[in-house]
mmCIF file of C-alpha atoms in Angstrom:
data_model
loop_
_atom_site.group_PDB
_atom_site.id
_atom_site.type_symbol
_atom_site.label_atom_id
_atom_site.label_comp_id
_atom_site.label_asym_id
_atom_site.label_seq_id
_atom_site.Cartn_x
_atom_site.Cartn_y
_atom_site.Cartn_z
ATOM 1 C CA UNK A 10 0.114 0.053 0.275
ATOM 2 C CA UNK A 11 1.491 3.294 -0.872
ATOM 3 C CA UNK A 12 0.770 6.797 0.602
ATOM 4 C CA UNK A 13 -1.829 7.708 -1.556
ATOM 5 C CA UNK A 14 -3.989 4.848 -0.664
ATOM 6 C CA UNK A 15 -3.937 5.999 3.172
ATOM 7 C CA UNK A 16 -5.141 9.725 1.463
ATOM 8 C CA UNK A 17 -7.932 8.213 0.446
ATOM 9 C CA UNK A 18 -10.422 8.554 4.006
ATOM 10 C CA UNK A 19 -10.262 10.250 6.945
ATOM 11 C CA UNK A 20 -9.910 7.324 8.957
ATOM 12 C CA UNK A 21 -6.915 6.253 6.615
ATOM 13 C CA UNK A 22 -5.168 9.103 7.659
ATOM 14 C CA UNK A 23 -5.502 9.190 11.059
ATOM 15 C CA UNK A 24 -3.985 5.462 11.061
ATOM 16 C CA UNK A 25 -1.135 7.319 8.724
ATOM 17 C CA UNK A 26 -0.741 9.520 10.895
ATOM 18 C CA UNK A 27 -0.391 7.260 13.966
ATOM 19 C CA UNK A 28 2.029 5.212 11.727
ATOM 20 C CA UNK A 29 4.503 8.183 11.268
ATOM 21 C CA UNK A 30 4.163 9.116 14.941
ATOM 22 C CA UNK A 31 5.238 5.647 16.110
ATOM 23 C CA UNK A 32 8.270 5.084 13.516
ATOM 24 C CA UNK A 33 6.023 1.919 11.630
ATOM 25 C CA UNK A 34 6.767 1.561 7.979
ATOM 26 C CA UNK A 35 4.604 0.114 5.349
ATOM 27 C CA UNK A 36 6.613 -2.539 3.302
ATOM 28 C CA UNK A 37 4.000 -3.975 1.005
ATOM 29 C CA UNK A 38 4.723 -5.486 -1.976
ATOM 30 C CA UNK A 39 2.811 -4.830 -4.989
ATOM 31 C CA UNK A 40 1.775 -8.677 -5.098
ATOM 32 C CA UNK A 41 0.767 -8.627 -1.353
ATOM 33 C CA UNK A 42 -1.010 -5.183 -2.080
ATOM 34 C CA UNK A 43 -3.123 -6.866 -5.188
ATOM 35 C CA UNK A 44 -3.639 -9.913 -2.243
ATOM 36 C CA UNK A 45 -4.899 -7.326 -0.226
ATOM 37 C CA UNK A 46 -2.823 -7.642 2.284
ATOM 38 C CA UNK A 47 -0.937 -4.965 4.181
ATOM 39 C CA UNK A 48 2.382 -5.502 6.062
ATOM 40 C CA UNK A 49 3.701 -3.175 9.075
ATOM 41 C CA UNK A 50 7.712 -3.042 10.341
ATOM 42 C CA UNK A 51 7.457 -1.863 13.830
ATOM 43 C CA UNK A 52 11.064 0.059 14.980
ATOM 44 C CA UNK A 53 11.302 -2.662 17.578
ATOM 45 C CA UNK A 54 14.166 -5.885 18.060
ATOM 46 C CA UNK A 55 12.357 -9.178 17.364
ATOM 47 C CA UNK A 56 13.409 -11.578 20.422
ATOM 48 C CA UNK A 57 13.800 -14.061 18.677
ATOM 49 C CA UNK A 58 15.647 -13.226 15.668
ATOM 50 C CA UNK A 59 17.342 -10.178 16.910
ATOM 51 C CA UNK A 60 18.976 -9.166 13.469
ATOM 52 C CA UNK A 61 15.474 -8.426 12.472
ATOM 53 C CA UNK A 62 12.359 -5.617 13.377
ATOM 54 C CA UNK A 63 9.161 -6.822 14.392
ATOM 55 C CA UNK A 64 6.414 -7.254 10.836
ATOM 56 C CA UNK A 65 2.989 -7.447 11.470
ATOM 57 C CA UNK A 66 0.330 -7.768 8.824
ATOM 58 C CA UNK A 67 -3.183 -7.338 7.809
ATOM 59 C CA UNK A 68 -5.157 -10.074 5.359
ATOM 60 C CA UNK A 69 -8.114 -9.891 3.359
ATOM 61 C CA UNK A 70 -9.517 -12.770 5.351
ATOM 62 C CA UNK A 71 -10.041 -10.975 8.902
ATOM 63 C CA UNK A 72 -6.827 -12.032 10.233
ATOM 64 C CA UNK A 73 -4.171 -9.843 12.000
ATOM 65 C CA UNK A 74 -0.719 -11.769 12.085
ATOM 66 C CA UNK A 75 2.776 -11.279 13.571
ATOM 67 C CA UNK A 76 4.864 -12.446 10.825
ATOM 68 C CA UNK A 77 8.185 -13.326 12.609
ATOM 69 C CA UNK A 78 8.440 -13.449 16.256
ATOM 70 C CA UNK A 79 7.795 -17.102 16.535
ATOM 71 C CA UNK A 80 8.339 -20.274 14.820
ATOM 72 C CA UNK A 81 5.470 -19.715 12.349
ATOM 73 C CA UNK A 82 3.289 -16.885 12.121
ATOM 74 C CA UNK A 83 0.331 -16.329 14.851
ATOM 75 C CA UNK A 84 -2.638 -14.407 15.245
ATOM 76 C CA UNK A 85 -3.409 -11.616 16.843
ATOM 77 C CA UNK A 86 -7.001 -11.530 16.500
ATOM 78 C CA UNK A 87 -9.197 -11.561 19.539
ATOM 79 C CA UNK A 88 -10.499 -15.183 20.712
ATOM 80 C CA UNK A 89 -13.874 -16.318 21.559
ATOM 81 C CA UNK A 90 -15.989 -19.263 21.969
ATOM 82 C CA UNK A 91 -16.910 -20.909 18.832
ATOM 83 C CA UNK A 92 -20.386 -22.431 17.972
ATOM 84 C CA UNK A 93 -20.853 -25.690 19.900
ATOM 85 C CA UNK A 94 -21.215 -28.814 17.385
ATOM 86 C CA UNK A 95 -23.131 -32.212 18.339
ATOM 87 C CA UNK A 96 -21.181 -35.681 17.080
ATOM 88 C CA UNK A 97 -23.234 -38.471 17.295
ATOM 89 C CA UNK A 98 -21.879 -41.701 19.021
ATOM 90 C CA UNK A 99 -21.971 -45.076 18.291
ATOM 91 C CA UNK A 100 -24.514 -45.555 21.549
ATOM 92 C CA UNK A 101 -26.820 -43.349 19.884
ATOM 93 C CA UNK A 102 -26.071 -40.210 22.616
ATOM 94 C CA UNK A 103 -24.629 -37.127 21.241
ATOM 95 C CA UNK A 104 -21.693 -35.186 22.465
ATOM 96 C CA UNK A 105 -20.890 -31.373 22.728
ATOM 97 C CA UNK A 106 -18.071 -30.012 21.249
ATOM 98 C CA UNK A 107 -16.602 -26.447 21.248
ATOM 99 C CA UNK A 108 -13.399 -25.011 20.523
ATOM 100 C CA UNK A 109 -12.133 -21.241 20.985
ATOM 101 C CA UNK A 110 -11.688 -19.501 17.412
ATOM 102 C CA UNK A 111 -10.194 -16.026 16.158
ATOM 103 C CA UNK A 112 -12.340 -13.396 15.784
ATOM 104 C CA UNK A 113 -12.349 -12.144 12.145
ATOM 105 C CA UNK A 114 -12.498 -8.675 11.270
ATOM 106 C CA UNK A 115 -13.788 -8.693 7.412
ATOM 107 C CA UNK A 116 -13.359 -4.668 6.862
ATOM 108 C CA UNK A 117 -9.300 -3.662 5.639
ATOM 109 C CA UNK A 118 -9.508 -0.085 7.793
ATOM 110 C CA UNK A 119 -11.078 -1.592 10.814
ATOM 111 C CA UNK A 120 -8.027 -4.474 10.702
ATOM 112 C CA UNK A 121 -5.859 -1.232 10.483
ATOM 113 C CA UNK A 122 -7.153 -0.056 13.484
ATOM 114 C CA UNK A 123 -6.956 -2.730 15.575
ATOM 115 C CA UNK A 124 -3.473 -3.198 14.509
ATOM 116 C CA UNK A 125 -2.918 0.162 15.798
ATOM 117 C CA UNK A 126 -4.124 -0.266 19.174
ATOM 118 C CA UNK A 127 -2.846 -4.168 19.421
ATOM 119 C CA UNK A 128 0.952 -2.880 18.401
ATOM 120 C CA UNK A 129 0.830 -0.023 20.830
ATOM 121 C CA UNK A 130 -0.341 -2.293 23.952
ATOM 122 C CA UNK A 131 1.641 -5.006 23.556
ATOM 123 C CA UNK A 132 5.191 -4.236 21.651
ATOM 124 C CA UNK A 133 5.747 -0.008 22.471
ATOM 125 C CA UNK A 134 3.867 0.032 26.318
ATOM 126 C CA UNK A 135 4.930 -3.428 27.401
ATOM 127 C CA UNK A 136 8.863 -3.236 25.852
ATOM 128 C CA UNK A 137 8.748 0.447 27.035
ATOM 129 C CA UNK A 138 12.697 -0.243 27.994
ATOM 130 C CA UNK A 139 13.217 -1.881 24.809
ATOM 131 C CA UNK A 140 14.752 0.320 22.190
ATOM 132 C CA UNK A 141 15.767 -0.285 18.269
ATOM 133 C CA UNK A 142 19.204 -1.296 19.259
ATOM 134 C CA UNK A 143 18.006 -4.518 21.081
ATOM 135 C CA UNK A 144 18.880 -3.139 24.474
ATOM 136 C CA UNK A 145 16.597 -4.010 27.458
ATOM 137 C CA UNK A 146 17.202 -2.706 30.688
ATOM 138 C CA UNK A 147 16.146 -5.568 33.419
ATOM 139 C CA UNK A 148 14.274 -4.350 36.970
ATOM 140 C CA UNK A 149 16.985 -5.685 39.250
ATOM 141 C CA UNK A 150 19.990 -3.887 37.032
ATOM 142 C CA UNK A 151 17.947 -0.974 37.303
ATOM 143 C CA UNK A 152 17.516 -1.201 40.948
ATOM 144 C CA UNK A 153 20.688 -1.550 41.686
ATOM 145 C CA UNK A 154 22.326 0.929 39.416
ATOM 146 C CA UNK A 155 19.776 3.461 41.178
ATOM 147 C CA UNK A 156 20.867 2.192 44.526
ATOM 148 C CA UNK A 157 24.962 2.451 43.457
ATOM 149 C CA UNK A 158 24.388 6.116 42.701
ATOM 150 C CA UNK A 159 22.708 6.868 45.847
ATOM 151 C CA UNK A 160 26.002 5.692 47.806
ATOM 152 C CA UNK A 161 28.093 8.411 48.672
ATOM 153 C CA UNK A 162 32.086 8.832 47.416
ATOM 154 C CA UNK A 163 33.254 8.006 50.649
ATOM 155 C CA UNK A 164 31.666 4.512 50.751
ATOM 156 C CA UNK A 165 33.118 3.990 46.995
ATOM 157 C CA UNK A 166 36.327 4.908 48.121
ATOM 158 C CA UNK A 167 36.757 3.047 51.465
ATOM 159 C CA UNK A 168 35.731 -0.128 49.231
ATOM 160 C CA UNK A 169 38.367 0.694 46.973
ATOM 161 C CA UNK A 170 40.749 0.881 49.937
ATOM 162 C CA UNK A 171 39.659 -2.651 50.938
ATOM 163 C CA UNK A 172 39.906 -4.157 47.562
ATOM 164 C CA UNK A 173 43.772 -2.668 47.683
ATOM 165 C CA UNK A 174 44.371 -3.933 51.100
ATOM 166 C CA UNK A 175 42.923 -7.359 50.284
ATOM 167 C CA UNK A 176 45.258 -7.540 47.529
ATOM 168 C CA UNK A 177 48.285 -6.556 49.297
ATOM 169 C CA UNK A 178 47.704 -9.328 52.203
ATOM 170 C CA UNK A 179 47.524 -11.711 49.175
ATOM 171 C CA UNK A 180 50.750 -10.930 48.309
ATOM 172 C CA UNK A 181 52.056 -10.819 51.509
ATOM 173 C CA UNK A 182 50.686 -14.026 52.425
ATOM 174 C CA UNK A 183 52.919 -15.081 49.172
ATOM 175 C CA UNK A 184 56.228 -13.830 50.048
ATOM 176 C CA UNK A 185 56.141 -15.141 53.723
ATOM 177 C CA UNK A 186 54.878 -18.786 52.115
ATOM 178 C CA UNK A 187 58.033 -18.088 49.725
ATOM 179 C CA UNK A 188 60.425 -17.162 52.571
ATOM 180 C CA UNK A 189 59.294 -20.036 55.231
ATOM 181 C CA UNK A 190 59.920 -22.456 52.299
ATOM 182 C CA UNK A 191 63.657 -21.159 51.777
ATOM 183 C CA UNK A 192 64.396 -20.777 55.449
ATOM 184 C CA UNK A 193 62.726 -24.793 55.757
ATOM 185 C CA UNK A 194 65.015 -26.037 53.379
ATOM 186 C CA UNK A 195 67.948 -24.058 54.606
ATOM 187 C CA UNK A 196 67.453 -25.506 57.726
ATOM 188 C CA UNK A 197 66.629 -29.120 56.745
ATOM 189 C CA UNK A 198 70.136 -29.000 54.838
ATOM 190 C CA UNK A 199 71.870 -27.844 57.879
ATOM 191 C CA UNK A 200 70.438 -31.262 59.549
ATOM 192 C CA UNK A 201 73.292 -33.434 58.056
ATOM 193 C CA UNK A 202 76.290 -31.943 59.907
ATOM 194 C CA UNK A 203 74.648 -32.191 63.128
ATOM 195 C CA UNK A 204 74.126 -30.106 65.898
ATOM 196 C CA UNK A 205 76.686 -27.462 64.952
ATOM 197 C CA UNK A 206 75.756 -26.989 61.216
ATOM 198 C CA UNK A 207 72.306 -26.756 61.987
ATOM 199 C CA UNK A 208 73.204 -23.813 64.543
ATOM 200 C CA UNK A 209 75.116 -22.541 62.174
ATOM 201 C CA UNK A 210 72.721 -22.620 59.349
ATOM 202 C CA UNK A 211 70.075 -20.852 61.951
ATOM 203 C CA UNK A 212 72.345 -17.948 62.581
ATOM 204 C CA UNK A 213 73.019 -17.783 58.885
ATOM 205 C CA UNK A 214 69.272 -17.436 58.114
ATOM 206 C CA UNK A 215 68.294 -15.079 61.287
ATOM 207 C CA UNK A 216 67.829 -12.185 58.498
ATOM 208 C CA UNK A 217 65.005 -14.489 56.743
ATOM 209 C CA UNK A 218 63.560 -14.900 60.205
ATOM 210 C CA UNK A 219 63.605 -11.436 60.851
ATOM 211 C CA UNK A 220 61.868 -10.562 57.547
ATOM 212 C CA UNK A 221 59.451 -13.413 58.093
ATOM 213 C CA UNK A 222 58.345 -11.638 61.706
ATOM 214 C CA UNK A 223 58.344 -8.189 60.067
ATOM 215 C CA UNK A 224 55.931 -9.524 57.335
ATOM 216 C CA UNK A 225 53.662 -11.106 59.685
ATOM 217 C CA UNK A 226 53.304 -8.197 61.574
ATOM 218 C CA UNK A 227 52.421 -6.537 58.426
ATOM 219 C CA UNK A 228 49.784 -8.791 57.627
ATOM 220 C CA UNK A 229 48.504 -8.421 61.212
ATOM 221 C CA UNK A 230 48.193 -4.700 60.490
ATOM 222 C CA UNK A 231 46.958 -4.971 56.718
ATOM 223 C CA UNK A 232 43.984 -7.450 58.519
ATOM 224 C CA UNK A 233 43.295 -4.889 60.809
ATOM 225 C CA UNK A 234 43.008 -1.779 58.666
ATOM 226 C CA UNK A 235 40.900 -3.703 56.684
ATOM 227 C CA UNK A 236 38.338 -5.016 59.465
ATOM 228 C CA UNK A 237 38.299 -1.267 60.512
ATOM 229 C CA UNK A 238 37.321 -0.154 56.748
ATOM 230 C CA UNK A 239 34.750 -3.070 56.576
ATOM 231 C CA UNK A 240 32.822 -1.119 59.822
ATOM 232 C CA UNK A 241 33.258 2.159 58.706
ATOM 233 C CA UNK A 242 31.285 0.575 55.360
ATOM 234 C CA UNK A 243 28.982 -1.252 57.669
ATOM 235 C CA UNK A 244 28.150 2.064 59.479
ATOM 236 C CA UNK A 245 27.655 3.999 56.487
ATOM 237 C CA UNK A 246 25.059 2.037 54.750
ATOM 238 C CA UNK A 247 23.115 1.799 58.263
ATOM 239 C CA UNK A 248 23.496 5.591 58.277
ATOM 240 C CA UNK A 249 21.652 5.654 54.647
ATOM 241 C CA UNK A 250 19.096 3.656 55.433
ATOM 242 C CA UNK A 251 18.053 5.774 58.418
ATOM 243 C CA UNK A 252 18.336 8.722 56.184
ATOM 244 C CA UNK A 253 16.238 7.301 53.518
ATOM 245 C CA UNK A 254 13.739 5.810 56.201
ATOM 246 C CA UNK A 255 13.850 9.583 57.735
ATOM 247 C CA UNK A 256 12.886 11.186 53.879
ATOM 248 C CA UNK A 257 10.194 8.798 53.752
ATOM 249 C CA UNK A 258 8.691 9.891 56.927
ATOM 250 C CA UNK A 259 8.504 13.155 56.120
ATOM 251 C CA UNK A 260 7.357 12.776 52.455
ATOM 252 C CA UNK A 261 4.554 11.110 54.021
ATOM 253 C CA UNK A 262 3.520 13.565 56.882
ATOM 254 C CA UNK A 263 4.099 16.586 53.884
ATOM 255 C CA UNK A 264 1.247 14.570 51.816
ATOM 256 C CA UNK A 265 -0.753 14.099 54.997
ATOM 257 C CA UNK A 266 -0.284 17.660 55.634
ATOM 258 C CA UNK A 267 -1.695 18.240 51.689
ATOM 259 C CA UNK A 268 -4.453 16.155 52.065
ATOM 260 C CA UNK A 269 -5.701 18.066 55.449
ATOM 261 C CA UNK A 270 -5.044 21.665 53.936
ATOM 262 C CA UNK A 271 -7.225 20.662 50.996
ATOM 263 C CA UNK A 272 -10.295 19.740 53.332
ATOM 264 C CA UNK A 273 -9.842 22.656 54.970
ATOM 265 C CA UNK A 274 -10.320 24.773 52.343
ATOM 266 C CA UNK A 275 -12.804 22.813 50.941
ATOM 267 C CA UNK A 276 -14.766 23.336 54.402
ATOM 268 C CA UNK A 277 -13.919 27.169 54.203
ATOM 269 C CA UNK A 278 -15.621 27.510 50.728
ATOM 270 C CA UNK A 279 -18.546 25.394 51.973
ATOM 271 C CA UNK A 280 -18.568 28.259 54.733
ATOM 272 C CA UNK A 281 -18.529 31.016 52.439
ATOM 273 C CA UNK A 282 -21.511 29.688 50.219
ATOM 274 C CA UNK A 283 -23.537 29.171 53.350
ATOM 275 C CA UNK A 284 -23.054 32.750 54.087
ATOM 276 C CA UNK A 285 -23.646 34.241 50.636
ATOM 277 C CA UNK A 286 -26.825 32.542 51.162
ATOM 278 C CA UNK A 287 -27.500 33.478 54.624
ATOM 279 C CA UNK A 288 -26.929 37.012 53.226
ATOM 280 C CA UNK A 289 -29.577 36.549 50.618
ATOM 281 C CA UNK A 290 -32.416 35.922 52.529
ATOM 282 C CA UNK A 291 -31.753 38.657 54.778
ATOM 283 C CA UNK A 292 -32.170 41.173 52.004
ATOM 284 C CA UNK A 293 -35.194 39.424 51.087
ATOM 285 C CA UNK A 294 -38.755 41.748 51.855
ATOM 286 C CA UNK A 295 -42.498 42.236 51.631
ATOM 287 C CA UNK A 296 -44.629 45.459 51.261
ATOM 288 C CA UNK A 297 -48.005 44.874 53.680
ATOM 289 C CA UNK A 298 -50.237 47.380 54.240
ATOM 290 C CA UNK A 299 -48.084 49.968 52.888
ATOM 291 C CA UNK A 300 -44.942 48.689 54.911
ATOM 292 C CA UNK A 301 -41.720 47.242 54.100
ATOM 293 C CA UNK A 302 -40.791 44.191 56.366
ATOM 294 C CA UNK A 303 -37.925 42.247 56.185
ATOM 295 C CA UNK A 304 -38.472 38.120 55.810
ATOM 296 C CA UNK A 305 -36.212 36.553 58.114
#
């Protein structure tokens, strides 16, 4: 279908206007047009075939279908319960049988309007986070990103320090194992010459033992710093939770005050109306025997 066909009627013009707003493209071929078929391409990625875009079609038989989002084309028509059919059984009884069938749409413009509404509800609204490039923001990732954005820079700085501290501890442990292994090897080699040789070997490796003691002290210090940073992070997270609860409390209180103010304003307006009515009644008067009397 070309653009001129959409300008043949005001309803077709409305459909074409909605297509432009939604970015829908008419890709009907000449052969499909002669058969009464209209094919649209939506600017939304196909989940089953990520390299293609979703295509829907209207057929002169009254069906509207999705063309490429499943193993085969499937109808988008509304479903209804078919008229019951009765089959005679060998014993003379009858069995009732009914199925769910599609509600056909015989008029083309009705099919196109239905197709616009269906696509808007099921593809544009339900897939609001899915863009043309096929990106999709899941709920858990959105919540995680929002929580991460709300954390203070100080928390991330402390987390970075803890990660660096953990890496430093791992390096020190590796060096400690290496020096200990070298010391044990040197000591074992000295046992063959007796106690004197062992003592000499031990005295020669006093520097290695000092290094081991020094690294053990550094390891203890790094472990204490890591525990301190972890405690600080926990306290900051607790403080952040307290602030979030306080914010929610004041927001709820603010909404409550707004509702109360709205009730007071409504009550004040009602009083003004009643006072105006009372004033009108006081100004009413009648004349009896030449004298004017106010009506109370």
